[in-house]
Amino acid sequence: MKKISFLVLTAALVIGLTGCGAKDSGAGGTKIKFATDAAYAPMEYMDKDKMTGFDVDFLAEVMKEAGLSYELTNTGWDTMLTSVKQGKEYQAGISSVSITDERKQSYDYSVPYFESTNMILVKEGSPIKSATDLKDKKVAVQISTTADTLMSKIMGDKNPSLKRLDNNTLALMELENNGVDAVVADIAIVREYVKNNPNKKLVAIPDPKNFESEYYGILLPKGSELKAKLDPAIKKVIENGAYAKVYKKWFGQDPDTKKLLEQK
Protein backbone atom coordinates (compact mmCIF):
# COMPACT_ATOMS: atom_id res chain seq x y z
CA MET A 1 0.00 0.00 0.00
CA LYS A 2 2.81 2.42 0.86
CA LYS A 3 4.64 1.49 -2.33
CA ILE A 4 1.56 2.20 -4.46
CA SER A 5 0.96 5.51 -2.68
CA PHE A 6 4.58 6.50 -3.22
CA LEU A 7 4.37 5.74 -6.93
CA VAL A 8 1.15 7.71 -7.28
CA LEU A 9 2.68 10.66 -5.44
CA THR A 10 5.82 10.49 -7.58
CA ALA A 11 3.77 10.46 -10.77
CA ALA A 12 1.78 13.47 -9.57
CA LEU A 13 4.97 15.38 -8.82
CA VAL A 14 6.39 14.62 -12.25
CA ILE A 15 3.21 15.87 -13.92
CA GLY A 16 3.28 19.03 -11.83
CA LEU A 17 6.94 19.80 -12.49
CA THR A 18 7.03 19.19 -16.22
CA GLY A 19 4.44 21.88 -16.61
CA CYS A 20 3.51 23.66 -19.79
CA GLY A 21 2.70 21.92 -23.05
CA ALA A 22 0.89 18.68 -23.62
CA LYS A 23 1.68 17.55 -27.13
CA ASP A 24 4.58 15.47 -28.36
CA SER A 25 7.53 17.54 -29.60
CA GLY A 26 8.01 15.30 -32.61
CA ALA A 27 11.37 14.14 -31.28
CA GLY A 28 10.44 11.05 -29.35
CA GLY A 29 8.34 13.01 -26.88
CA THR A 30 11.36 14.92 -25.55
CA LYS A 31 10.43 18.23 -24.00
CA ILE A 32 12.16 21.32 -25.30
CA LYS A 33 13.93 23.00 -22.42
CA PHE A 34 13.74 26.79 -22.26
CA ALA A 35 15.89 28.91 -19.94
CA THR A 36 14.91 32.34 -18.63
CA ASP A 37 15.91 35.01 -16.14
CA ALA A 38 12.71 35.55 -14.16
CA ALA A 39 13.66 38.97 -12.76
CA TYR A 40 12.15 41.17 -15.48
CA ALA A 41 8.64 42.10 -14.35
CA PRO A 42 6.31 42.29 -16.18
CA MET A 43 8.07 40.24 -18.88
CA GLU A 44 9.08 37.29 -16.71
CA TYR A 45 9.26 37.17 -12.94
CA MET A 46 8.52 35.06 -9.88
CA ASP A 47 5.21 35.61 -8.09
CA LYS A 48 5.98 33.73 -4.88
CA ASP A 49 6.88 30.28 -6.23
CA LYS A 50 5.18 30.70 -9.62
CA MET A 51 6.83 31.99 -12.79
CA THR A 52 4.64 34.49 -14.63
CA GLY A 53 4.75 37.42 -17.04
CA PHE A 54 4.24 38.36 -20.67
CA ASP A 55 6.96 36.06 -22.03
CA VAL A 56 5.61 33.14 -20.02
CA ASP A 57 2.10 33.54 -21.42
CA PHE A 58 3.36 34.28 -24.93
CA LEU A 59 5.55 31.17 -24.96
CA ALA A 60 2.60 29.03 -23.86
CA GLU A 61 0.59 30.27 -26.86
CA VAL A 62 3.47 29.68 -29.28
CA MET A 63 4.19 26.15 -28.07
CA LYS A 64 0.50 25.27 -28.15
CA GLU A 65 0.30 26.53 -31.74
CA ALA A 66 3.46 24.61 -32.69
CA GLY A 67 2.26 21.44 -30.94
CA LEU A 68 5.49 21.18 -28.96
CA SER A 69 6.02 20.03 -25.40
CA TYR A 70 8.33 22.15 -23.25
CA GLU A 71 9.43 23.26 -19.82
CA LEU A 72 10.64 26.67 -18.69
CA THR A 73 13.34 27.04 -16.02
CA ASN A 74 14.55 30.13 -14.19
CA THR A 75 18.32 29.90 -14.66
CA GLY A 76 19.41 33.53 -14.38
CA TRP A 77 20.73 35.69 -17.23
CA ASP A 78 24.36 34.61 -17.63
CA THR A 79 23.54 30.92 -17.24
CA MET A 80 20.82 31.25 -19.87
CA LEU A 81 23.20 32.86 -22.37
CA THR A 82 25.91 30.28 -21.79
CA SER A 83 23.71 27.19 -21.75
CA VAL A 84 21.65 28.15 -24.82
CA LYS A 85 24.83 28.85 -26.75
CA GLN A 86 25.98 25.31 -25.94
CA GLY A 87 22.56 23.90 -26.81
CA LYS A 88 22.84 20.85 -24.57
CA GLU A 89 20.99 21.35 -21.30
CA TYR A 90 18.75 24.09 -22.72
CA GLN A 91 17.66 24.29 -26.33
CA ALA A 92 16.22 27.82 -26.22
CA GLY A 93 15.97 30.95 -24.10
CA ILE A 94 13.21 33.51 -23.67
CA SER A 95 13.90 36.48 -21.42
CA SER A 96 13.36 39.79 -23.23
CA VAL A 97 16.47 39.05 -25.28
CA SER A 98 17.11 41.84 -27.78
CA ILE A 99 18.18 40.82 -31.27
CA THR A 100 21.60 42.38 -31.95
CA ASP A 101 24.23 41.89 -34.65
CA GLU A 102 26.78 41.02 -31.98
CA ARG A 103 24.62 38.24 -30.51
CA LYS A 104 23.84 36.91 -33.99
CA GLN A 105 27.49 35.89 -34.24
CA SER A 106 26.93 33.37 -31.43
CA TYR A 107 23.20 32.59 -31.58
CA ASP A 108 20.25 32.14 -33.88
CA TYR A 109 16.95 33.86 -33.12
CA SER A 110 13.31 33.27 -33.84
CA VAL A 111 11.48 35.97 -35.77
CA PRO A 112 10.93 39.07 -33.57
CA TYR A 113 7.97 38.95 -31.19
CA PHE A 114 8.21 42.20 -29.18
CA GLU A 115 9.21 45.80 -29.85
CA SER A 116 11.07 47.57 -27.06
CA THR A 117 13.49 50.38 -26.30
CA ASN A 118 15.60 51.36 -23.33
CA MET A 119 14.51 54.01 -20.86
CA ILE A 120 16.13 56.10 -18.12
CA LEU A 121 14.84 55.97 -14.55
CA VAL A 122 15.73 58.73 -12.09
CA LYS A 123 14.41 60.21 -8.87
CA GLU A 124 12.10 63.21 -8.96
CA GLY A 125 14.07 66.47 -9.17
CA SER A 126 16.98 64.94 -11.08
CA PRO A 127 18.64 67.23 -13.66
CA ILE A 128 18.97 64.27 -16.06
CA LYS A 129 16.80 64.70 -19.15
CA SER A 130 18.48 62.48 -21.75
CA ALA A 131 21.11 59.79 -22.21
CA THR A 132 23.82 62.33 -22.94
CA ASP A 133 23.27 63.80 -19.46
CA LEU A 134 24.41 60.46 -18.02
CA LYS A 135 27.99 60.77 -19.27
CA ASP A 136 29.36 62.10 -15.97
CA LYS A 137 26.83 60.44 -13.67
CA LYS A 138 26.67 57.13 -11.83
CA VAL A 139 24.49 54.71 -13.77
CA ALA A 140 23.36 51.13 -13.06
CA VAL A 141 22.57 48.58 -15.78
CA GLN A 142 22.20 44.84 -15.99
CA ILE A 143 25.38 43.32 -17.33
CA SER A 144 25.43 41.93 -20.90
CA THR A 145 22.20 43.71 -21.89
CA THR A 146 21.65 46.31 -24.59
CA ALA A 147 21.49 48.92 -21.81
CA ASP A 148 25.04 47.89 -20.90
CA THR A 149 26.13 48.23 -24.54
CA LEU A 150 24.48 51.62 -25.00
CA MET A 151 25.83 53.12 -21.80
CA SER A 152 29.32 51.73 -22.45
CA LYS A 153 29.36 53.75 -25.67
CA ILE A 154 28.10 56.91 -23.96
CA MET A 155 30.12 56.69 -20.73
CA GLY A 156 33.11 54.63 -21.82
CA ASP A 157 33.55 50.89 -21.42
CA LYS A 158 35.99 51.20 -18.50
CA ASN A 159 34.16 53.99 -16.69
CA PRO A 160 33.96 53.05 -12.98
CA SER A 161 30.73 55.07 -12.67
CA LEU A 162 28.95 52.55 -14.89
CA LYS A 163 27.78 49.84 -12.50
CA ARG A 164 27.12 46.53 -14.23
CA LEU A 165 24.96 44.37 -11.97
CA ASP A 166 23.64 40.82 -12.25
CA ASN A 167 20.01 41.85 -12.68
CA ASN A 168 17.70 44.86 -12.87
CA THR A 169 16.43 44.31 -9.34
CA LEU A 170 19.91 45.10 -8.01
CA ALA A 171 20.16 48.09 -10.34
CA LEU A 172 16.87 49.49 -9.07
CA MET A 173 17.98 48.96 -5.46
CA GLU A 174 21.13 50.97 -6.20
CA LEU A 175 18.97 53.89 -7.31
CA GLU A 176 16.73 53.60 -4.25
CA ASN A 177 19.78 53.59 -1.96
CA ASN A 178 21.36 56.58 -3.74
CA GLY A 179 24.21 54.45 -5.01
CA VAL A 180 23.61 55.71 -8.56
CA ASP A 181 21.97 58.70 -10.23
CA ALA A 182 20.03 56.65 -12.77
CA VAL A 183 19.13 53.22 -14.06
CA VAL A 184 18.89 52.33 -17.75
CA ALA A 185 16.71 49.34 -18.60
CA ASP A 186 14.01 48.10 -20.97
CA ILE A 187 10.90 50.26 -21.17
CA ALA A 188 8.58 47.52 -19.88
CA ILE A 189 10.68 47.02 -16.74
CA VAL A 190 10.99 50.76 -16.03
CA ARG A 191 7.30 51.49 -16.53
CA GLU A 192 6.23 48.53 -14.42
CA TYR A 193 8.51 49.60 -11.58
CA VAL A 194 7.20 53.18 -11.63
CA LYS A 195 3.61 51.95 -11.72
CA ASN A 196 4.13 49.61 -8.76
CA ASN A 197 6.03 52.16 -6.67
CA PRO A 198 4.07 55.44 -6.83
CA ASN A 199 5.35 56.62 -3.44
CA LYS A 200 9.01 56.48 -4.45
CA LYS A 201 8.69 59.57 -6.66
CA LEU A 202 10.48 58.18 -9.70
CA VAL A 203 10.56 59.60 -13.22
CA ALA A 204 10.83 57.50 -16.39
CA ILE A 205 12.56 59.30 -19.26
CA PRO A 206 12.29 58.13 -22.88
CA ASP A 207 15.09 59.08 -25.28
CA PRO A 208 14.26 57.95 -28.84
CA LYS A 209 17.20 59.93 -30.22
CA ASN A 210 19.79 57.87 -28.34
CA PHE A 211 17.78 54.70 -27.66
CA GLU A 212 16.35 53.27 -30.87
CA SER A 213 13.66 50.59 -31.01
CA GLU A 214 14.89 47.04 -30.63
CA TYR A 215 13.15 43.71 -30.95
CA TYR A 216 13.08 40.63 -28.77
CA GLY A 217 13.43 37.14 -30.18
CA ILE A 218 13.60 33.64 -28.76
CA LEU A 219 17.27 32.77 -28.32
CA LEU A 220 18.53 29.61 -30.03
CA PRO A 221 21.86 27.83 -30.53
CA LYS A 222 23.52 28.29 -33.91
CA GLY A 223 21.98 26.00 -36.52
CA SER A 224 19.00 25.06 -34.34
CA GLU A 225 16.28 23.10 -36.15
CA LEU A 226 13.77 24.52 -33.66
CA LYS A 227 13.67 27.84 -35.52
CA ALA A 228 11.75 26.28 -38.41
CA LYS A 229 9.04 25.18 -35.96
CA LEU A 230 8.89 28.33 -33.84
CA ASP A 231 8.84 30.99 -36.57
CA PRO A 232 5.52 30.01 -38.21
CA ALA A 233 3.93 29.46 -34.78
CA ILE A 234 5.00 32.94 -33.62
CA LYS A 235 3.60 34.56 -36.77
CA LYS A 236 0.35 32.65 -36.36
CA VAL A 237 -0.04 33.69 -32.72
CA ILE A 238 0.55 37.33 -33.67
CA GLU A 239 -1.93 37.15 -36.55
CA ASN A 240 -4.76 35.21 -34.87
CA GLY A 241 -5.31 37.58 -31.95
CA ALA A 242 -3.74 35.44 -29.21
CA TYR A 243 -0.74 37.78 -29.04
CA ALA A 244 -2.93 40.88 -28.66
CA LYS A 245 -4.84 39.20 -25.84
CA VAL A 246 -1.64 38.44 -23.91
CA TYR A 247 -0.22 41.90 -24.64
CA LYS A 248 -3.33 43.67 -23.40
CA LYS A 249 -3.36 41.54 -20.24
CA TRP A 250 0.11 42.73 -19.29
CA PHE A 251 0.28 46.26 -20.75
CA GLY A 252 -3.34 47.39 -20.87
CA GLN A 253 -3.27 48.35 -24.55
CA ASP A 254 -3.23 46.81 -28.01
CA PRO A 255 0.13 46.11 -29.68
CA ASP A 256 1.27 47.43 -33.06
CA THR A 257 1.35 43.99 -34.68
CA LYS A 258 1.63 45.43 -38.20
CA LYS A 259 5.01 46.95 -37.40
CA LEU A 260 6.07 43.79 -35.60
CA LEU A 261 5.20 41.53 -38.54
CA GLU A 262 7.24 43.74 -40.87
CA GLN A 263 10.38 42.72 -38.99
CA LYS A 264 12.44 39.77 -40.20
mmCIF file of C-alpha atoms in Angstrom:
data_model
loop_
_atom_site.group_PDB
_atom_site.id
_atom_site.type_symbol
_atom_site.label_atom_id
_atom_site.label_comp_id
_atom_site.label_asym_id
_atom_site.label_seq_id
_atom_site.Cartn_x
_atom_site.Cartn_y
_atom_site.Cartn_z
ATOM 1 C CA MET A 1 0.000 0.000 0.000
ATOM 2 C CA LYS A 2 2.808 2.424 0.864
ATOM 3 C CA LYS A 3 4.639 1.487 -2.333
ATOM 4 C CA ILE A 4 1.558 2.204 -4.457
ATOM 5 C CA SER A 5 0.959 5.512 -2.679
ATOM 6 C CA PHE A 6 4.583 6.496 -3.219
ATOM 7 C CA LEU A 7 4.371 5.742 -6.931
ATOM 8 C CA VAL A 8 1.154 7.712 -7.282
ATOM 9 C CA LEU A 9 2.683 10.659 -5.439
ATOM 10 C CA THR A 10 5.824 10.493 -7.577
ATOM 11 C CA ALA A 11 3.766 10.461 -10.767
ATOM 12 C CA ALA A 12 1.779 13.467 -9.565
ATOM 13 C CA LEU A 13 4.970 15.382 -8.817
ATOM 14 C CA VAL A 14 6.395 14.618 -12.252
ATOM 15 C CA ILE A 15 3.207 15.868 -13.921
ATOM 16 C CA GLY A 16 3.283 19.031 -11.826
ATOM 17 C CA LEU A 17 6.935 19.803 -12.485
ATOM 18 C CA THR A 18 7.033 19.186 -16.224
ATOM 19 C CA GLY A 19 4.440 21.878 -16.614
ATOM 20 C CA CYS A 20 3.506 23.657 -19.793
ATOM 21 C CA GLY A 21 2.700 21.924 -23.046
ATOM 22 C CA ALA A 22 0.888 18.680 -23.616
ATOM 23 C CA LYS A 23 1.685 17.548 -27.133
ATOM 24 C CA ASP A 24 4.584 15.467 -28.360
ATOM 25 C CA SER A 25 7.526 17.539 -29.602
ATOM 26 C CA GLY A 26 8.008 15.297 -32.606
ATOM 27 C CA ALA A 27 11.369 14.136 -31.284
ATOM 28 C CA GLY A 28 10.440 11.048 -29.349
ATOM 29 C CA GLY A 29 8.335 13.014 -26.879
ATOM 30 C CA THR A 30 11.356 14.924 -25.551
ATOM 31 C CA LYS A 31 10.435 18.231 -23.997
ATOM 32 C CA ILE A 32 12.161 21.316 -25.300
ATOM 33 C CA LYS A 33 13.925 23.002 -22.418
ATOM 34 C CA PHE A 34 13.743 26.791 -22.258
ATOM 35 C CA ALA A 35 15.893 28.912 -19.940
ATOM 36 C CA THR A 36 14.906 32.337 -18.632
ATOM 37 C CA ASP A 37 15.908 35.015 -16.144
ATOM 38 C CA ALA A 38 12.714 35.554 -14.158
ATOM 39 C CA ALA A 39 13.661 38.967 -12.760
ATOM 40 C CA TYR A 40 12.145 41.167 -15.477
ATOM 41 C CA ALA A 41 8.642 42.103 -14.354
ATOM 42 C CA PRO A 42 6.313 42.287 -16.179
ATOM 43 C CA MET A 43 8.068 40.241 -18.884
ATOM 44 C CA GLU A 44 9.075 37.291 -16.712
ATOM 45 C CA TYR A 45 9.262 37.168 -12.936
ATOM 46 C CA MET A 46 8.524 35.057 -9.878
ATOM 47 C CA ASP A 47 5.212 35.614 -8.090
ATOM 48 C CA LYS A 48 5.984 33.732 -4.881
ATOM 49 C CA ASP A 49 6.883 30.277 -6.234
ATOM 50 C CA LYS A 50 5.179 30.704 -9.617
ATOM 51 C CA MET A 51 6.826 31.991 -12.790
ATOM 52 C CA THR A 52 4.642 34.487 -14.633
ATOM 53 C CA GLY A 53 4.752 37.418 -17.038
ATOM 54 C CA PHE A 54 4.244 38.365 -20.674
ATOM 55 C CA ASP A 55 6.957 36.065 -22.035
ATOM 56 C CA VAL A 56 5.612 33.143 -20.016
ATOM 57 C CA ASP A 57 2.096 33.543 -21.420
ATOM 58 C CA PHE A 58 3.356 34.275 -24.934
ATOM 59 C CA LEU A 59 5.549 31.166 -24.957
ATOM 60 C CA ALA A 60 2.602 29.030 -23.860
ATOM 61 C CA GLU A 61 0.590 30.267 -26.862
ATOM 62 C CA VAL A 62 3.467 29.676 -29.278
ATOM 63 C CA MET A 63 4.192 26.152 -28.074
ATOM 64 C CA LYS A 64 0.500 25.272 -28.153
ATOM 65 C CA GLU A 65 0.301 26.526 -31.740
ATOM 66 C CA ALA A 66 3.458 24.614 -32.691
ATOM 67 C CA GLY A 67 2.260 21.439 -30.937
ATOM 68 C CA LEU A 68 5.490 21.184 -28.962
ATOM 69 C CA SER A 69 6.021 20.025 -25.398
ATOM 70 C CA TYR A 70 8.328 22.154 -23.248
ATOM 71 C CA GLU A 71 9.433 23.264 -19.819
ATOM 72 C CA LEU A 72 10.636 26.667 -18.686
ATOM 73 C CA THR A 73 13.335 27.040 -16.025
ATOM 74 C CA ASN A 74 14.548 30.131 -14.189
ATOM 75 C CA THR A 75 18.318 29.899 -14.657
ATOM 76 C CA GLY A 76 19.412 33.526 -14.379
ATOM 77 C CA TRP A 77 20.731 35.690 -17.227
ATOM 78 C CA ASP A 78 24.363 34.615 -17.627
ATOM 79 C CA THR A 79 23.536 30.921 -17.241
ATOM 80 C CA MET A 80 20.822 31.248 -19.874
ATOM 81 C CA LEU A 81 23.196 32.861 -22.368
ATOM 82 C CA THR A 82 25.911 30.280 -21.791
ATOM 83 C CA SER A 83 23.705 27.192 -21.750
ATOM 84 C CA VAL A 84 21.648 28.147 -24.817
ATOM 85 C CA LYS A 85 24.830 28.849 -26.747
ATOM 86 C CA GLN A 86 25.985 25.311 -25.941
ATOM 87 C CA GLY A 87 22.560 23.896 -26.809
ATOM 88 C CA LYS A 88 22.842 20.846 -24.573
ATOM 89 C CA GLU A 89 20.994 21.346 -21.304
ATOM 90 C CA TYR A 90 18.749 24.094 -22.722
ATOM 91 C CA GLN A 91 17.659 24.288 -26.333
ATOM 92 C CA ALA A 92 16.225 27.821 -26.220
ATOM 93 C CA GLY A 93 15.970 30.951 -24.101
ATOM 94 C CA ILE A 94 13.213 33.509 -23.666
ATOM 95 C CA SER A 95 13.898 36.478 -21.423
ATOM 96 C CA SER A 96 13.357 39.791 -23.226
ATOM 97 C CA VAL A 97 16.472 39.050 -25.280
ATOM 98 C CA SER A 98 17.111 41.836 -27.776
ATOM 99 C CA ILE A 99 18.181 40.823 -31.268
ATOM 100 C CA THR A 100 21.597 42.378 -31.947
ATOM 101 C CA ASP A 101 24.231 41.892 -34.648
ATOM 102 C CA GLU A 102 26.779 41.018 -31.978
ATOM 103 C CA ARG A 103 24.621 38.240 -30.510
ATOM 104 C CA LYS A 104 23.840 36.907 -33.989
ATOM 105 C CA GLN A 105 27.493 35.887 -34.242
ATOM 106 C CA SER A 106 26.933 33.366 -31.428
ATOM 107 C CA TYR A 107 23.198 32.586 -31.580
ATOM 108 C CA ASP A 108 20.252 32.143 -33.879
ATOM 109 C CA TYR A 109 16.947 33.862 -33.124
ATOM 110 C CA SER A 110 13.314 33.265 -33.842
ATOM 111 C CA VAL A 111 11.481 35.966 -35.769
ATOM 112 C CA PRO A 112 10.932 39.068 -33.570
ATOM 113 C CA TYR A 113 7.969 38.947 -31.193
ATOM 114 C CA PHE A 114 8.209 42.195 -29.183
ATOM 115 C CA GLU A 115 9.212 45.797 -29.849
ATOM 116 C CA SER A 116 11.068 47.569 -27.056
ATOM 117 C CA THR A 117 13.495 50.376 -26.295
ATOM 118 C CA ASN A 118 15.600 51.364 -23.334
ATOM 119 C CA MET A 119 14.506 54.007 -20.858
ATOM 120 C CA ILE A 120 16.126 56.100 -18.123
ATOM 121 C CA LEU A 121 14.835 55.974 -14.554
ATOM 122 C CA VAL A 122 15.730 58.730 -12.091
ATOM 123 C CA LYS A 123 14.409 60.206 -8.874
ATOM 124 C CA GLU A 124 12.104 63.207 -8.959
ATOM 125 C CA GLY A 125 14.067 66.473 -9.166
ATOM 126 C CA SER A 126 16.985 64.943 -11.076
ATOM 127 C CA PRO A 127 18.636 67.230 -13.664
ATOM 128 C CA ILE A 128 18.966 64.274 -16.055
ATOM 129 C CA LYS A 129 16.795 64.700 -19.146
ATOM 130 C CA SER A 130 18.476 62.476 -21.754
ATOM 131 C CA ALA A 131 21.106 59.785 -22.212
ATOM 132 C CA THR A 132 23.823 62.325 -22.936
ATOM 133 C CA ASP A 133 23.269 63.799 -19.461
ATOM 134 C CA LEU A 134 24.412 60.457 -18.022
ATOM 135 C CA LYS A 135 27.987 60.770 -19.268
ATOM 136 C CA ASP A 136 29.361 62.097 -15.971
ATOM 137 C CA LYS A 137 26.830 60.436 -13.674
ATOM 138 C CA LYS A 138 26.674 57.134 -11.829
ATOM 139 C CA VAL A 139 24.494 54.707 -13.772
ATOM 140 C CA ALA A 140 23.360 51.135 -13.064
ATOM 141 C CA VAL A 141 22.572 48.584 -15.776
ATOM 142 C CA GLN A 142 22.196 44.841 -15.987
ATOM 143 C CA ILE A 143 25.384 43.322 -17.329
ATOM 144 C CA SER A 144 25.433 41.935 -20.900
ATOM 145 C CA THR A 145 22.203 43.707 -21.892
ATOM 146 C CA THR A 146 21.648 46.313 -24.593
ATOM 147 C CA ALA A 147 21.486 48.916 -21.813
ATOM 148 C CA ASP A 148 25.043 47.892 -20.903
ATOM 149 C CA THR A 149 26.132 48.234 -24.543
ATOM 150 C CA LEU A 150 24.478 51.621 -25.000
ATOM 151 C CA MET A 151 25.830 53.119 -21.797
ATOM 152 C CA SER A 152 29.323 51.732 -22.450
ATOM 153 C CA LYS A 153 29.362 53.750 -25.674
ATOM 154 C CA ILE A 154 28.098 56.907 -23.960
ATOM 155 C CA MET A 155 30.119 56.687 -20.733
ATOM 156 C CA GLY A 156 33.111 54.629 -21.815
ATOM 157 C CA ASP A 157 33.550 50.890 -21.422
ATOM 158 C CA LYS A 158 35.990 51.204 -18.496
ATOM 159 C CA ASN A 159 34.155 53.988 -16.690
ATOM 160 C CA PRO A 160 33.955 53.053 -12.977
ATOM 161 C CA SER A 161 30.734 55.074 -12.668
ATOM 162 C CA LEU A 162 28.953 52.555 -14.892
ATOM 163 C CA LYS A 163 27.784 49.842 -12.499
ATOM 164 C CA ARG A 164 27.116 46.532 -14.235
ATOM 165 C CA LEU A 165 24.964 44.372 -11.973
ATOM 166 C CA ASP A 166 23.639 40.824 -12.250
ATOM 167 C CA ASN A 167 20.014 41.854 -12.680
ATOM 168 C CA ASN A 168 17.701 44.856 -12.870
ATOM 169 C CA THR A 169 16.429 44.307 -9.337
ATOM 170 C CA LEU A 170 19.908 45.097 -8.006
ATOM 171 C CA ALA A 171 20.164 48.091 -10.342
ATOM 172 C CA LEU A 172 16.873 49.493 -9.066
ATOM 173 C CA MET A 173 17.982 48.960 -5.464
ATOM 174 C CA GLU A 174 21.133 50.972 -6.204
ATOM 175 C CA LEU A 175 18.968 53.891 -7.310
ATOM 176 C CA GLU A 176 16.727 53.597 -4.250
ATOM 177 C CA ASN A 177 19.778 53.586 -1.960
ATOM 178 C CA ASN A 178 21.357 56.582 -3.743
ATOM 179 C CA GLY A 179 24.211 54.454 -5.007
ATOM 180 C CA VAL A 180 23.606 55.705 -8.558
ATOM 181 C CA ASP A 181 21.967 58.695 -10.225
ATOM 182 C CA ALA A 182 20.026 56.650 -12.767
ATOM 183 C CA VAL A 183 19.126 53.215 -14.057
ATOM 184 C CA VAL A 184 18.886 52.334 -17.748
ATOM 185 C CA ALA A 185 16.706 49.340 -18.597
ATOM 186 C CA ASP A 186 14.013 48.097 -20.971
ATOM 187 C CA ILE A 187 10.898 50.263 -21.171
ATOM 188 C CA ALA A 188 8.582 47.519 -19.876
ATOM 189 C CA ILE A 189 10.683 47.023 -16.741
ATOM 190 C CA VAL A 190 10.993 50.758 -16.028
ATOM 191 C CA ARG A 191 7.300 51.491 -16.534
ATOM 192 C CA GLU A 192 6.228 48.525 -14.418
ATOM 193 C CA TYR A 193 8.507 49.602 -11.576
ATOM 194 C CA VAL A 194 7.202 53.182 -11.633
ATOM 195 C CA LYS A 195 3.608 51.946 -11.722
ATOM 196 C CA ASN A 196 4.134 49.608 -8.760
ATOM 197 C CA ASN A 197 6.032 52.163 -6.669
ATOM 198 C CA PRO A 198 4.068 55.442 -6.826
ATOM 199 C CA ASN A 199 5.351 56.621 -3.443
ATOM 200 C CA LYS A 200 9.015 56.485 -4.446
ATOM 201 C CA LYS A 201 8.690 59.575 -6.665
ATOM 202 C CA LEU A 202 10.479 58.177 -9.701
ATOM 203 C CA VAL A 203 10.556 59.601 -13.217
ATOM 204 C CA ALA A 204 10.825 57.501 -16.393
ATOM 205 C CA ILE A 205 12.562 59.299 -19.256
ATOM 206 C CA PRO A 206 12.289 58.134 -22.884
ATOM 207 C CA ASP A 207 15.090 59.075 -25.282
ATOM 208 C CA PRO A 208 14.257 57.946 -28.836
ATOM 209 C CA LYS A 209 17.203 59.933 -30.220
ATOM 210 C CA ASN A 210 19.795 57.874 -28.345
ATOM 211 C CA PHE A 211 17.776 54.705 -27.661
ATOM 212 C CA GLU A 212 16.350 53.269 -30.869
ATOM 213 C CA SER A 213 13.659 50.592 -31.013
ATOM 214 C CA GLU A 214 14.893 47.036 -30.627
ATOM 215 C CA TYR A 215 13.154 43.712 -30.954
ATOM 216 C CA TYR A 216 13.077 40.635 -28.771
ATOM 217 C CA GLY A 217 13.431 37.141 -30.185
ATOM 218 C CA ILE A 218 13.596 33.642 -28.758
ATOM 219 C CA LEU A 219 17.266 32.774 -28.324
ATOM 220 C CA LEU A 220 18.529 29.605 -30.033
ATOM 221 C CA PRO A 221 21.862 27.831 -30.529
ATOM 222 C CA LYS A 222 23.524 28.294 -33.910
ATOM 223 C CA GLY A 223 21.979 25.997 -36.523
ATOM 224 C CA SER A 224 18.998 25.060 -34.337
ATOM 225 C CA GLU A 225 16.279 23.101 -36.149
ATOM 226 C CA LEU A 226 13.773 24.516 -33.658
ATOM 227 C CA LYS A 227 13.672 27.841 -35.525
ATOM 228 C CA ALA A 228 11.751 26.278 -38.414
ATOM 229 C CA LYS A 229 9.038 25.180 -35.960
ATOM 230 C CA LEU A 230 8.887 28.332 -33.838
ATOM 231 C CA ASP A 231 8.842 30.993 -36.571
ATOM 232 C CA PRO A 232 5.524 30.008 -38.211
ATOM 233 C CA ALA A 233 3.934 29.462 -34.782
ATOM 234 C CA ILE A 234 4.997 32.939 -33.615
ATOM 235 C CA LYS A 235 3.601 34.555 -36.767
ATOM 236 C CA LYS A 236 0.346 32.652 -36.365
ATOM 237 C CA VAL A 237 -0.039 33.689 -32.722
ATOM 238 C CA ILE A 238 0.555 37.333 -33.670
ATOM 239 C CA GLU A 239 -1.933 37.151 -36.549
ATOM 240 C CA ASN A 240 -4.758 35.207 -34.872
ATOM 241 C CA GLY A 241 -5.306 37.582 -31.949
ATOM 242 C CA ALA A 242 -3.739 35.440 -29.208
ATOM 243 C CA TYR A 243 -0.742 37.780 -29.043
ATOM 244 C CA ALA A 244 -2.933 40.878 -28.659
ATOM 245 C CA LYS A 245 -4.840 39.195 -25.837
ATOM 246 C CA VAL A 246 -1.636 38.436 -23.906
ATOM 247 C CA TYR A 247 -0.224 41.898 -24.639
ATOM 248 C CA LYS A 248 -3.331 43.671 -23.395
ATOM 249 C CA LYS A 249 -3.360 41.540 -20.241
ATOM 250 C CA TRP A 250 0.114 42.734 -19.292
ATOM 251 C CA PHE A 251 0.283 46.259 -20.753
ATOM 252 C CA GLY A 252 -3.339 47.391 -20.872
ATOM 253 C CA GLN A 253 -3.266 48.346 -24.546
ATOM 254 C CA ASP A 254 -3.229 46.813 -28.013
ATOM 255 C CA PRO A 255 0.132 46.111 -29.679
ATOM 256 C CA ASP A 256 1.271 47.430 -33.059
ATOM 257 C CA THR A 257 1.346 43.988 -34.676
ATOM 258 C CA LYS A 258 1.633 45.431 -38.197
ATOM 259 C CA LYS A 259 5.009 46.947 -37.396
ATOM 260 C CA LEU A 260 6.070 43.789 -35.604
ATOM 261 C CA LEU A 261 5.202 41.528 -38.539
ATOM 262 C CA GLU A 262 7.240 43.735 -40.871
ATOM 263 C CA GLN A 263 10.382 42.724 -38.988
ATOM 264 C CA LYS A 264 12.443 39.767 -40.201
#
